[in-house]
Backbone as numpy.savetxt, mean C-alpha at the origin, in Angstrom:
# Nx Ny Nz CAx CAy CAz Cx Cy Cz
43.23 0.90 -0.19 41.46 1.25 -0.10 41.14 2.34 -0.92
40.21 2.03 -1.50 39.81 3.50 -2.17 39.09 4.35 -1.75
39.56 5.62 -1.97 38.98 6.90 -1.26 37.98 7.33 -2.17
36.41 7.73 -1.35 35.80 8.62 -2.08 35.61 10.00 -1.80
35.61 10.75 -2.76 35.64 12.23 -2.74 34.02 12.63 -2.41
34.00 13.83 -1.96 32.50 14.56 -1.65 31.52 14.19 -2.92
32.27 14.60 -4.14 31.52 14.30 -5.15 30.86 12.75 -5.59
31.63 11.96 -5.06 31.33 10.45 -5.16 29.97 10.42 -4.27
30.12 11.00 -3.04 29.13 11.00 -2.20 27.88 11.67 -2.27
28.34 12.78 -3.06 26.73 13.57 -3.67 26.12 12.82 -4.72
27.26 12.14 -5.54 26.51 11.29 -6.76 25.79 9.95 -6.12
26.20 9.64 -5.11 25.53 8.33 -4.53 24.14 9.04 -4.09
24.14 9.90 -3.36 23.00 10.41 -2.65 22.03 10.68 -3.77
22.38 11.51 -4.69 21.50 11.71 -6.13 20.79 10.59 -6.44
21.55 9.51 -6.64 21.17 8.34 -7.23 20.10 7.59 -6.16
20.62 7.61 -5.21 19.79 6.90 -4.01 18.19 8.00 -4.07
18.34 9.21 -4.17 17.35 10.03 -4.13 16.05 9.77 -5.39
16.98 9.64 -6.48 16.26 9.48 -7.76 15.56 8.32 -7.53
15.88 7.02 -6.99 15.40 5.86 -6.88 14.05 5.99 -6.15
14.26 6.48 -5.10 13.17 6.96 -3.81 12.29 7.78 -4.53
12.29 8.55 -5.47 11.49 9.53 -6.02 10.52 8.79 -7.25
11.39 7.78 -7.94 10.52 7.02 -8.80 9.68 5.89 -7.76
10.13 5.39 -7.01 9.19 4.59 -6.07 8.10 5.36 -5.74
7.93 6.57 -5.23 7.09 7.46 -4.64 5.84 7.63 -5.88
6.79 8.00 -7.24 5.93 8.47 -8.26 5.23 7.38 -8.56
5.81 6.05 -8.98 4.97 5.01 -9.46 3.67 4.51 -8.39
4.15 4.74 -6.95 3.24 4.59 -5.97 1.98 5.38 -6.18
2.17 6.86 -6.18 1.11 7.85 -6.43 0.27 7.44 -7.63
1.09 7.10 -8.41 0.17 6.72 -9.99 -0.62 5.34 -9.68
-0.20 4.56 -9.01 -1.23 3.54 -8.67 -2.09 3.84 -7.49
-2.11 4.83 -6.88 -3.07 5.20 -6.03 -4.39 6.00 -6.54
-3.71 6.61 -7.55 -4.56 7.53 -8.43 -5.28 6.70 -9.19
-4.83 5.63 -9.95 -5.72 4.93 -10.63 -6.74 3.89 -9.80
-6.19 3.43 -8.61 -6.98 2.93 -7.73 -8.14 3.52 -7.33
-8.03 4.71 -6.99 -9.00 5.90 -6.66 -10.20 6.16 -7.72
-9.74 6.27 -8.82 -10.43 6.50 -10.07 -11.37 5.17 -10.21
-10.71 4.09 -10.22 -11.64 2.89 -10.45 -12.45 2.63 -9.67
-12.09 2.70 -8.38 -13.11 2.73 -7.13 -14.09 3.49 -7.45
-13.91 4.93 -7.53 -15.15 5.48 -7.89 -16.05 5.37 -9.34
-15.41 5.22 -10.40 -15.96 4.83 -11.51 -16.61 3.36 -11.35
-16.13 2.47 -10.84 -17.00 1.24 -10.62 -18.51 1.49 -9.93
-18.54 2.50 -9.09 -19.89 2.59 -8.64 -20.66 3.41 -9.63
-20.40 3.62 -10.87 -21.17 4.28 -11.90 -21.63 3.16 -12.72
-21.33 2.15 -12.60 -21.37 0.92 -13.47 -22.15 -0.33 -12.63
-23.61 -0.10 -12.76 -24.28 -1.14 -11.88 -24.07 -2.64 -12.26
-23.88 -3.03 -13.34 -23.55 -4.37 -13.76 -22.17 -4.90 -13.29
-21.25 -4.09 -13.09 -20.04 -4.24 -12.70 -19.95 -4.26 -11.20
-20.89 -3.48 -10.50 -20.98 -3.49 -9.28 -21.75 -4.94 -8.63
-22.73 -5.24 -9.49 -23.40 -6.40 -9.16 -22.43 -7.60 -9.44
-21.47 -7.88 -10.17 -20.67 -8.91 -10.50 -19.51 -9.17 -9.30
-19.48 -7.60 -8.90 -18.27 -7.74 -7.42 -19.11 -8.33 -6.33
-20.17 -7.97 -6.12 -20.80 -8.06 -4.88 -21.69 -9.30 -4.72
-22.14 -10.00 -5.73 -22.97 -10.92 -6.01 -22.49 -12.01 -6.59
-21.11 -11.81 -7.21 -20.70 -13.03 -8.16 -19.57 -13.50 -7.30
-19.41 -14.45 -6.42 -18.18 -14.83 -5.82 -17.31 -15.10 -6.43
-17.34 -15.87 -7.74 -16.22 -16.37 -8.47 -15.66 -15.16 -9.06
-16.39 -14.08 -9.54 -15.92 -12.97 -9.91 -14.67 -12.30 -8.83
-15.27 -12.03 -7.77 -14.39 -11.45 -6.69 -13.27 -12.28 -6.39
-13.45 -13.72 -6.14 -12.12 -14.65 -5.99 -11.38 -14.53 -7.26
-11.56 -14.20 -8.32 -10.73 -14.31 -9.60 -9.69 -12.87 -9.29
-10.41 -12.11 -8.80 -9.81 -10.64 -8.65 -8.81 -11.01 -7.69
-9.22 -11.38 -6.52 -8.11 -11.81 -5.18 -7.17 -12.50 -5.89
-7.40 -13.92 -6.38 -6.42 -14.64 -6.90 -5.21 -14.09 -7.75
-5.87 -13.20 -8.73 -5.22 -12.54 -9.71 -4.19 -11.54 -9.27
-4.65 -10.69 -8.04 -3.83 -9.99 -7.33 -2.44 -10.56 -6.58
-2.92 -11.79 -6.11 -1.90 -12.67 -5.33 -0.81 -13.03 -6.04
-1.07 -13.41 -7.23 -0.15 -13.87 -8.48 0.54 -13.01 -8.98
-0.09 -11.57 -9.14 0.83 -10.43 -9.44 1.73 -10.08 -8.57
1.47 -9.94 -7.22 2.08 -9.81 -6.00 3.48 -10.66 -6.05
3.19 -12.03 -6.31 4.40 -12.89 -6.20 5.23 -12.79 -7.51
4.61 -12.52 -8.65 5.54 -12.26 -9.63 6.46 -11.13 -9.52
5.75 -9.84 -8.90 6.61 -8.77 -9.15 7.49 -8.91 -7.89
7.25 -9.61 -6.89 8.19 -9.93 -5.71 9.39 -10.66 -5.81
9.12 -11.82 -6.78 10.18 -12.90 -6.87 10.61 -12.92 -8.33
10.09 -12.25 -9.00 10.87 -12.45 -10.59 10.79 -10.87 -11.39
11.47 -10.02 -10.36 11.51 -8.60 -10.93 12.58 -8.63 -11.81
13.66 -9.34 -11.55 15.00 -9.15 -12.51 14.57 -9.70 -13.75
13.58 -10.63 -13.82 13.49 -11.27 -15.30 12.29 -10.64 -16.08
11.79 -9.59 -15.32 10.56 -9.01 -15.94 11.12 -7.79 -16.57
10.65 -7.83 -18.11 10.81 -6.36 -18.89 10.11 -5.26 -18.24
10.61 -3.98 -18.24 10.21 -2.71 -17.39 9.02 -2.42 -17.81
8.34 -2.63 -18.96 7.21 -2.51 -19.27 6.11 -3.47 -18.90
6.45 -4.66 -18.92 5.54 -5.68 -18.03 5.38 -5.57 -16.53
6.57 -4.93 -15.95 6.54 -4.93 -14.44 5.68 -3.50 -14.25
5.64 -2.63 -15.16 4.66 -1.38 -14.85 3.29 -1.85 -15.30
3.13 -2.40 -16.35 1.63 -3.07 -16.60 1.06 -3.73 -15.67
1.79 -4.88 -15.03 1.19 -5.73 -13.79 0.97 -4.78 -12.64
1.84 -3.64 -12.27 1.64 -2.88 -11.13 0.47 -2.23 -11.47
0.18 -1.64 -12.43 -0.85 -0.79 -12.81 -2.24 -1.59 -12.84
-2.16 -2.98 -13.35 -3.15 -3.85 -13.34 -3.77 -4.17 -11.92
-2.57 -4.33 -10.92 -2.94 -4.58 -9.55 -3.93 -3.47 -9.01
-3.21 -2.24 -9.50 -4.08 -1.11 -8.75 -5.41 -1.14 -9.20
-5.59 -1.33 -10.28 -7.11 -1.40 -11.10 -7.59 -2.44 -10.35
-7.46 -3.54 -10.07 -8.24 -4.62 -9.58 -8.44 -4.17 -8.01
-7.28 -3.33 -7.32 -7.82 -3.08 -5.92 -8.63 -2.26 -5.87
-8.85 -1.20 -7.00 -9.93 -0.24 -7.02 -11.02 -0.84 -7.23
-11.55 -2.04 -7.97 -12.56 -2.72 -8.02 -12.87 -3.41 -6.77
-12.12 -4.03 -6.15 -12.42 -4.66 -4.97 -12.94 -3.79 -3.59
-12.16 -2.70 -3.76 -12.62 -1.70 -2.49 -13.66 -0.33 -2.89
-14.02 -0.71 -4.26 -15.08 0.05 -4.56 -16.21 0.52 -3.76
-16.47 -0.38 -3.01 -17.74 -0.33 -1.63 -17.78 0.91 -0.93
-16.48 1.24 -0.64 -15.95 2.23 0.40 -16.85 3.60 -0.30
-17.08 3.71 -1.84 -17.79 5.04 -2.18 -19.43 4.76 -1.90
-19.78 3.78 -1.61 -21.00 3.37 -1.33 -21.86 3.29 0.24
-20.43 2.99 1.07 -20.68 3.01 2.31 -20.59 4.36 3.17
-19.17 5.03 2.80 -18.82 6.15 3.51 -19.20 7.30 2.35
-19.42 8.45 3.26 -19.47 9.82 2.52 -18.30 10.02 1.87
-18.27 10.94 0.90 -17.12 11.61 0.12 -16.23 12.29 0.93
-16.90 12.98 1.75 -16.18 13.98 2.69 -15.19 13.14 3.63
-15.71 11.89 4.17 -15.01 11.16 4.86 -14.06 10.41 4.25
-14.42 9.86 2.92 -13.15 9.17 2.40 -12.10 10.30 1.94
-12.33 11.53 1.71 -11.28 12.36 1.29 -10.59 12.74 2.70
-11.25 12.95 3.88 -10.66 13.20 5.08 -9.49 12.36 5.42
-9.85 11.08 5.51 -9.38 9.87 5.70 -8.05 9.63 5.06
-8.19 10.03 3.60 -7.06 9.87 2.77 -6.09 10.77 3.25
-6.34 12.04 3.58 -5.53 13.03 4.02 -4.80 12.75 5.45
-5.42 12.14 6.31 -4.83 11.45 7.39 -3.85 10.46 7.23
-4.24 9.39 6.22 -3.21 8.44 5.84 -1.96 8.81 5.27
-2.44 9.87 4.45 -1.16 10.51 3.63 -0.22 11.28 4.73
-0.82 11.79 5.71 0.05 12.44 6.54 0.74 11.41 7.35
0.25 10.37 7.80 0.92 9.35 8.43 1.89 8.55 7.87
1.48 8.27 6.62 2.68 7.68 5.59 3.87 8.56 5.49
3.32 9.75 5.19 4.77 10.72 4.81 5.57 10.80 6.00
5.02 10.82 7.34 5.81 10.99 8.54 6.51 9.59 8.76
6.18 8.59 8.84 6.44 7.36 9.26 7.77 7.09 7.92
7.31 7.29 6.80 8.28 7.01 5.49 9.61 7.88 5.90
9.35 9.07 6.14 10.27 10.03 6.57 11.41 9.45 7.66
10.72 9.13 8.56 11.50 8.78 9.73 12.23 7.38 9.38
11.64 6.31 8.44 12.38 5.37 8.01 13.39 5.83 7.32
13.52 6.68 6.36 14.65 7.09 5.63 15.60 7.82 6.16
15.35 8.58 6.92 16.29 9.39 7.86 16.79 8.70 9.14
16.38 7.68 9.52 16.58 6.97 10.76 18.06 6.42 10.74
18.71 6.32 11.68 19.99 5.59 11.62 19.83 4.26 12.24
18.78 4.38 13.10 18.55 3.15 13.73 18.15 1.83 12.77
18.39 0.63 13.26 18.07 -0.51 12.31 16.69 -1.00 12.84
15.60 -0.73 12.00 14.29 -1.04 12.09 13.92 -2.41 11.80
14.66 -3.57 11.72 14.64 -4.81 11.45 13.66 -5.39 12.29
14.01 -5.18 13.44 13.51 -5.76 14.83 12.11 -5.67 14.75
12.11 -4.11 15.15 10.37 -3.84 15.18 9.84 -4.33 13.93
10.17 -4.29 12.91 9.60 -4.51 11.68 9.07 -6.01 11.85
9.91 -6.63 12.21 9.65 -8.15 12.39 8.53 -8.60 13.19
8.60 -7.80 14.22 7.68 -7.93 15.44 6.28 -7.49 14.86
6.38 -6.36 14.16 5.00 -5.96 13.40 4.35 -6.99 12.48
5.15 -7.59 11.59 4.89 -8.55 10.87 4.00 -9.88 11.82
4.71 -10.02 12.72 4.20 -11.16 13.69 2.73 -10.99 14.12
2.54 -9.38 14.34 1.37 -8.91 15.03 0.36 -9.03 14.16
0.63 -8.75 12.65 -0.14 -8.53 11.58 -0.92 -10.08 11.31
-0.14 -10.99 11.38 -0.22 -12.33 11.32 -1.54 -12.69 12.45
-1.14 -12.17 13.47 -2.08 -12.38 14.58 -3.64 -11.58 14.09
-3.65 -10.37 13.65 -4.51 -9.65 13.14 -5.29 -10.50 12.36
-4.77 -11.14 11.34 -5.22 -11.89 10.35 -6.09 -12.89 10.62
-5.46 -13.65 11.55 -6.41 -14.71 12.63 -7.57 -14.14 13.16
-7.32 -13.07 13.89 -8.31 -12.37 14.73 -9.36 -12.11 13.96
-9.11 -11.31 12.71 -10.03 -11.10 11.85 -10.98 -12.13 11.06
-10.34 -13.08 11.01 -11.08 -14.37 10.52 -12.04 -14.82 11.62
-11.66 -14.79 12.82 -12.39 -15.27 14.10 -13.56 -14.41 14.11
-13.30 -12.92 14.00 -14.31 -11.90 14.10 -15.56 -12.07 13.23
-15.37 -12.61 11.92 -16.16 -12.64 11.05 -17.11 -13.78 11.55
-17.00 -14.58 12.29 -17.91 -15.64 13.05 -18.56 -14.77 14.18
-18.10 -13.99 15.18 -18.49 -13.51 16.34 -18.84 -12.25 16.27
-18.45 -11.67 15.20 -18.96 -9.91 14.80 -19.01 -9.18 16.07
-17.69 -9.13 16.72 -17.57 -8.24 17.66 -17.10 -6.98 17.39
-17.78 -5.97 17.84 -17.47 -4.48 17.46 -16.54 -3.88 18.32
-16.06 -4.73 19.37 -14.91 -4.11 20.26 -13.70 -4.67 19.54
-13.68 -6.15 19.29 -12.68 -6.75 18.77 -12.21 -6.05 17.21
-13.27 -5.65 16.69 -12.98 -5.05 15.31 -11.99 -3.66 15.60
-12.53 -3.07 16.73 -11.77 -1.71 16.94 -10.54 -1.87 17.73
-10.30 -3.14 18.15 -9.13 -3.52 18.84 -7.99 -3.55 17.68
-8.50 -4.56 16.51 -7.92 -5.13 15.62 -7.53 -3.86 14.83
-8.19 -3.02 14.50 -8.05 -1.80 13.58 -6.81 -1.08 14.31
-6.87 -0.66 15.45 -6.02 0.15 16.17 -4.55 -0.42 16.42
-4.33 -1.81 16.53 -3.31 -2.47 16.40 -2.64 -2.71 14.96
-3.69 -2.80 14.09 -3.40 -2.65 12.48 -2.84 -1.39 12.15
-3.15 -0.36 12.38 -2.74 0.95 12.28 -1.19 1.29 12.55
-1.00 0.59 14.03 0.21 0.99 14.59 1.02 0.26 13.84
0.94 -1.45 13.50 1.60 -2.12 13.00 1.88 -1.86 11.43
1.02 -1.15 10.71 1.22 -1.01 9.38 2.34 0.69 9.37
1.95 1.14 10.13 2.56 2.50 10.37 4.28 2.17 10.53
4.50 1.13 11.52 5.86 0.59 11.74 6.50 0.20 10.20
5.71 -0.63 9.61 6.17 -1.31 8.59 6.32 -0.25 7.21
5.73 0.89 7.48 5.93 1.56 6.43 7.29 2.39 6.88
8.03 2.54 7.90 9.01 3.14 8.06 10.28 2.09 7.86
9.91 0.98 8.22 10.87 -0.37 7.76 10.93 -0.54 6.41
10.14 -0.53 5.61 10.02 -0.91 4.34 10.80 0.34 3.55
10.55 1.74 4.03 11.43 3.09 3.61 12.64 2.36 3.69
12.94 1.99 4.75 14.63 2.05 5.19 15.06 1.25 4.10
14.07 -0.26 3.91 14.65 -1.24 3.15 14.97 -0.98 1.86
13.88 -0.19 1.69 14.12 0.38 -0.03 15.32 1.37 -0.39
15.77 2.16 0.54 16.64 3.05 0.67 18.25 2.11 0.62
18.22 1.02 1.28 19.21 -0.01 1.21 19.19 -0.71 -0.21
18.10 -0.77 -1.03 18.17 -1.16 -1.92 18.67 -0.27 -3.24
18.27 0.71 -2.84 18.78 2.09 -3.82 20.15 2.13 -3.62
20.83 1.94 -2.59 22.34 1.96 -2.42 22.97 0.80 -3.30
22.48 -0.26 -3.33 22.95 -1.34 -4.09 22.90 -1.33 -5.30
21.87 -0.51 -5.96 21.45 -0.38 -7.32 21.92 1.00 -8.22
22.78 1.59 -7.23 23.21 2.94 -7.91 23.99 3.01 -9.23
24.29 1.78 -9.67 25.26 1.73 -10.91 24.69 1.04 -12.08
23.36 0.70 -11.72 22.60 -0.07 -12.84 21.21 0.76 -12.98
20.99 1.41 -13.91 19.68 2.07 -14.33 18.61 1.15 -14.60
18.89 0.14 -15.44 17.95 -0.80 -15.64 17.27 -1.30 -14.18
18.11 -1.70 -13.41 17.61 -2.27 -12.39 16.77 -1.47 -11.59
17.26 -0.25 -11.42 16.74 1.16 -10.67 15.14 1.24 -11.14
15.22 1.13 -12.53 13.61 1.05 -12.94 12.91 0.09 -12.48
13.30 -1.08 -12.67 12.62 -2.51 -12.13 12.42 -2.42 -10.68
13.24 -2.18 -10.09 12.98 -2.12 -8.56 12.34 -0.68 -8.25
11.92 0.03 -8.88 11.19 1.16 -8.30 9.86 0.69 -8.58
9.57 -0.06 -9.25 8.09 -0.85 -9.31 7.86 -1.79 -8.00
8.74 -2.62 -7.86 8.52 -3.47 -6.66 8.57 -2.30 -5.27
9.32 -1.54 -5.35 9.47 -0.65 -4.00 7.90 0.09 -3.97
7.47 0.45 -5.18 6.06 1.21 -5.19 4.89 0.21 -4.82
4.98 -1.31 -5.15 4.04 -1.97 -4.88 4.33 -2.36 -3.42
5.49 -2.29 -2.75 5.31 -2.58 -1.49 4.91 -1.27 -0.54
5.40 -0.11 -0.89 4.57 0.73 -0.06 3.19 1.26 -0.56
2.85 0.86 -1.46 1.23 0.68 -1.95 0.34 0.06 -1.05
0.97 -1.22 -0.66 0.53 -2.13 0.01 0.24 -1.63 1.41
1.17 -1.03 1.96 1.24 -0.43 3.13 0.14 0.54 3.38
0.29 1.43 2.42 -0.66 2.99 2.32 -2.36 2.34 2.22
-2.44 1.50 1.42 -3.66 0.79 1.38 -4.46 0.35 2.30
-3.61 -0.60 3.08 -4.11 -1.36 4.30 -4.10 -0.15 5.32
-3.30 0.83 5.78 -3.30 1.85 6.73 -4.58 2.56 6.47
-4.71 3.01 5.27 -6.12 3.92 4.72 -7.52 3.09 5.35
-7.31 2.02 4.76 -8.69 1.30 5.03 -8.91 1.07 6.36
-7.89 0.75 7.29 -8.02 0.55 8.55 -8.67 1.92 9.43
-7.76 2.87 8.96 -8.21 4.26 9.39 -9.63 4.41 9.06
-10.09 4.40 7.70 -11.58 4.62 7.52 -12.47 3.64 8.19
-12.03 2.53 8.60 -12.86 1.92 9.42 -13.31 2.26 10.76
-12.40 3.17 11.47 -12.26 3.75 12.61 -13.12 5.14 12.63
-12.72 6.04 11.66 -12.96 7.41 11.54 -14.17 7.64 10.52
-14.39 6.62 9.49 -15.12 6.88 8.60 -16.54 7.13 8.71
-17.19 8.23 8.51 -18.60 8.52 8.57 -19.70 7.51 7.33
-20.36 6.63 7.75 -20.96 6.18 6.77 -22.21 6.92 6.31
-22.68 6.84 4.95 -23.39 7.64 4.29 -25.05 7.33 5.06
-25.41 6.14 5.55 -26.38 5.92 6.26 -26.80 6.98 7.31
-25.71 6.72 8.26 -25.49 7.72 9.53 -25.75 9.15 9.25
-25.19 9.57 8.16 -25.23 11.02 7.84 -26.77 11.40 7.39
-27.49 10.48 6.56 -28.73 10.65 6.04 -29.81 10.47 7.31
-29.46 9.57 8.41 -30.40 9.65 9.76 -30.06 11.01 10.66
-28.64 11.72 10.63 -28.89 12.75 11.09 -29.41 13.93 10.51
-29.43 13.73 9.10 -30.28 14.92 8.19 -31.82 14.53 8.41
């Protein structure tokens, strides 16, 4: 049986940390691009009109995003690293286009404060997932099933327009995505362990990891914004 020295373990931990840092780094780049795109879109009336009044254009954005997620998730081994990066950045930009309405609906202060709240929650849950020795698979799977129920409930609520159901969906969704952040972080740590001797794969899988955590963060952020966000029209009424 091969024995591992302290230096071997230290090298392994350094490689895992390097992988995780790359994941967070690319995720941060994606969030910055999304934020800038969403804000800048509000400065282009023609683009806003296409997003909100041209269903085909919005539908194309959504379908493109689904295709990108499928490609990165299922074909990462066959992708060139530059293509993987380009696809992730394209996804981030398209997300910015699709959520640009938040800069029209909510106040800038509210958007910023909510971002800080979501970032703090993300950091705490991700830290828990990274340091926990407990297997989070069971509660992670439960969270996924709950999210499926949330999607169905959201579709139903588009027809009945219940404010109370929206609150319930948002609160449960926040809890579910918080758990998913911890679980996904734990899974990414395990991926990093399996990739410690393959620098090319580390680069590719850092993009996959960034996409996974990016999706968790964006959904968590939007759900929190629905609950605590101050709408521009409400602020104008108070003034």
